[in-house]
Coordinates of C-alpha atoms in Angstrom, one line a residue:
X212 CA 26.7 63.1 25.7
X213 CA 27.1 63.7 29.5
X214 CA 30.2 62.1 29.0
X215 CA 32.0 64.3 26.8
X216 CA 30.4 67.6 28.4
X217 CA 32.6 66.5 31.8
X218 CA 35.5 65.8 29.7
X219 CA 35.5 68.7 28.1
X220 CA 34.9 70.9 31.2
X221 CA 37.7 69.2 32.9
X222 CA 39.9 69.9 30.4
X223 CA 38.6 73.6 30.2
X224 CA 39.7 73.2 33.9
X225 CA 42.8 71.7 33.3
X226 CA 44.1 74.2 30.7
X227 CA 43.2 77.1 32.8
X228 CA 44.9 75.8 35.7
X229 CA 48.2 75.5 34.3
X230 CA 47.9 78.7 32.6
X231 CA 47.3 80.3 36.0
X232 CA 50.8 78.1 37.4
X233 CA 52.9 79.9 34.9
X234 CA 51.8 83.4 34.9
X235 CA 54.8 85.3 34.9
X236 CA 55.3 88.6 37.2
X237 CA 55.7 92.4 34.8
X238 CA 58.8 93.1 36.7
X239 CA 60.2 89.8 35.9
X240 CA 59.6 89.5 31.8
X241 CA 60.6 93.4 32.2
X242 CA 64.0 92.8 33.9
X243 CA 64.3 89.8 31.0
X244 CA 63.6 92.2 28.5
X245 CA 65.9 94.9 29.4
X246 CA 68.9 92.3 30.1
X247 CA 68.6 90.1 27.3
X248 CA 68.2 91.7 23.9
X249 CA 67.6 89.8 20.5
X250 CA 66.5 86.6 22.1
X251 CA 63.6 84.0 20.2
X252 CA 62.1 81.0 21.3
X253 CA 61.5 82.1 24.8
X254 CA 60.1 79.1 27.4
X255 CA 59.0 80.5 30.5
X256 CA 58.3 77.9 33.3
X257 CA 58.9 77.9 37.0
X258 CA 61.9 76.8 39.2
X259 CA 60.5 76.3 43.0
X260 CA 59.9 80.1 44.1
X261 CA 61.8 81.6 40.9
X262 CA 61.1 81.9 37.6
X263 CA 63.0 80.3 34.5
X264 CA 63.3 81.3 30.7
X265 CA 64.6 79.2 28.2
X266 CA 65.9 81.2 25.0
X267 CA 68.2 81.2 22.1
X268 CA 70.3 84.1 21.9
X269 CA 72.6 84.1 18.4
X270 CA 73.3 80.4 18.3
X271 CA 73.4 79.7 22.1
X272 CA 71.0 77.9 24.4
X273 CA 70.3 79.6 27.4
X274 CA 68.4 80.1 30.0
X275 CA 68.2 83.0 33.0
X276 CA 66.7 82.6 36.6
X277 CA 65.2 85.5 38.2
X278 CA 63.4 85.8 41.5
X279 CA 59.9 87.3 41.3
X280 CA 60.7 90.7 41.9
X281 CA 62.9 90.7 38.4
X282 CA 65.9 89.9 40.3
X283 CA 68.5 88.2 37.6
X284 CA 69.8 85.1 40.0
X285 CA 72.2 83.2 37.6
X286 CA 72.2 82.4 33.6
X287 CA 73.2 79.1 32.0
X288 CA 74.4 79.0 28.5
X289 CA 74.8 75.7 26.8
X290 CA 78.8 75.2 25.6
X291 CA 80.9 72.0 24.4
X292 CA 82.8 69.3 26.7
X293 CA 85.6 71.3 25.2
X294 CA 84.9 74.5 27.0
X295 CA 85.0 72.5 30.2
X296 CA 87.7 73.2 32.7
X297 CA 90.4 70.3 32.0
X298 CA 89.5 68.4 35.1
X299 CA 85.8 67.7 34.7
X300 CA 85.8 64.9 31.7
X301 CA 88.3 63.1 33.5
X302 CA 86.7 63.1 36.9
X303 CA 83.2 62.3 34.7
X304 CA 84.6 59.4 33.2
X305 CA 85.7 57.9 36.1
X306 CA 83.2 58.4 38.3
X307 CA 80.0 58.0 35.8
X308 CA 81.1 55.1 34.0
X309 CA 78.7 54.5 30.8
X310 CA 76.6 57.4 31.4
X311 CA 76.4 59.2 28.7
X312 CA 76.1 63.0 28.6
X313 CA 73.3 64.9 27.7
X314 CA 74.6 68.3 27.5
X315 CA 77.2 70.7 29.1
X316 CA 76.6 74.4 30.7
X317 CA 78.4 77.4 32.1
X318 CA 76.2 78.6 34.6
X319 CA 76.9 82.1 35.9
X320 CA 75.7 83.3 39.3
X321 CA 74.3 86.9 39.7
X322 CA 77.4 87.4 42.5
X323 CA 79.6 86.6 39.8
X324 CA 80.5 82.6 40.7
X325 CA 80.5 80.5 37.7
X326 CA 79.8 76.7 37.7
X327 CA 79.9 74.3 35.2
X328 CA 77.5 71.1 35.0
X329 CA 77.3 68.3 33.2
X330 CA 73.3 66.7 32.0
X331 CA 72.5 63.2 32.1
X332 CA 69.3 61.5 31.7
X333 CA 67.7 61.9 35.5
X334 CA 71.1 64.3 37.1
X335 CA 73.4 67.5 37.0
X336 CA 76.8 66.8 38.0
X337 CA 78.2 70.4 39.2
X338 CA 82.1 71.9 38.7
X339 CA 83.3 75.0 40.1
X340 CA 85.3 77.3 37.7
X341 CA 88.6 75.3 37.9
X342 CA 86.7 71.9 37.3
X343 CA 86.5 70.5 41.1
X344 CA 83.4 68.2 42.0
X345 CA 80.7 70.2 43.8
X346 CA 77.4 68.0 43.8
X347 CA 75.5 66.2 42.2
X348 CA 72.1 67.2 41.4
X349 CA 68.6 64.6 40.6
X350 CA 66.2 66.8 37.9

C-alpha cells in the first residue's frame, strides 16, 4: 500500500511539473490569437526561451514562434518537395544519399527572410529562398 501511495504522489508530482514547464504567457496566446484566425488543433510547447504552437489552419500544418512578450519571430507552414526552390532536391539527393524525407517547410522570418527546410528522422537541412544550402540542423 505504501508503495502505490509514493507512486501516485510522484506522478501527482510529475504531472504538475510539466504543466508548470508549458504554461504559456497572456500576451503570447493573445498575439496568437489576434494573428492567426480559424486555427484548430493548437500544440503549444516550448522552443529554448520562445514559445511554439503547432496548428492547422485550412488544410496547412503550421506552426508560429513567438518570444514571450507575444513577439511573432517566424511561422513555418508545411508544403510539397514541389514547392521547393528548383535547387534544393537536387543538392538533397546528392548530399543525403538514402535518407529519406520526412517533410518539407517554408519557414518565414518575422523580418521578412524566408527559408525552406527539409525533415529527416534526427535533422533539418536549411535553404534560403533561391534554394542554396544554409545548415544543417540535429532536432
Amino acid at each position: 500500500m505504501k508503495t502505490i501511495f509514493v507512486a501516485c504522489s510522484l506522478f501527482f508530482f510529475v504531472a504538475i511539473a510539466a504543466q508548470e514547464k508549458t504554461k504559456i504567457p497572456v500576451e503570447v496566446k493573445a498575439s496568437f490569437a489576434k494573428q492567426f484566425s480559424g486555427v484548430k488543433n493548437i500544440r503549444w510547447g516550448k522552443e529554448d526561451k520562445n514559445f511554439e504552437v503547432d496548428f492547422l489552419q485550412g488544410d496547412k500544418k503550421m506552426s508560429a514562434l513567438f518570444d514571450a512578450s507575444g513577439k511573432l519571430k517566424e511561422t513555418e507552414e508545411s508544403i510539397s518537395k514541389n514547392e521547393l526552390p528548383s535547387d534544393v532536391i537536387p543538392y538533397f539527393n546528392q548530399h543525403y544519399k538514402n535518407i529519406t524525407i520526412k517533410e518539407t517547410a517554408k519557414i518565414t522570418k518575422s523580418d521578412g527572410e524566408i527559408n525552406f527546410e527539409i525533415g529527416t528522422k534526427g535533422k533539418d537541412i536549411l535553404f534560403n529562398a533561391s534554394g542554396s544550402f544554409i545548415k544543417e540542423v540535429k532536432d
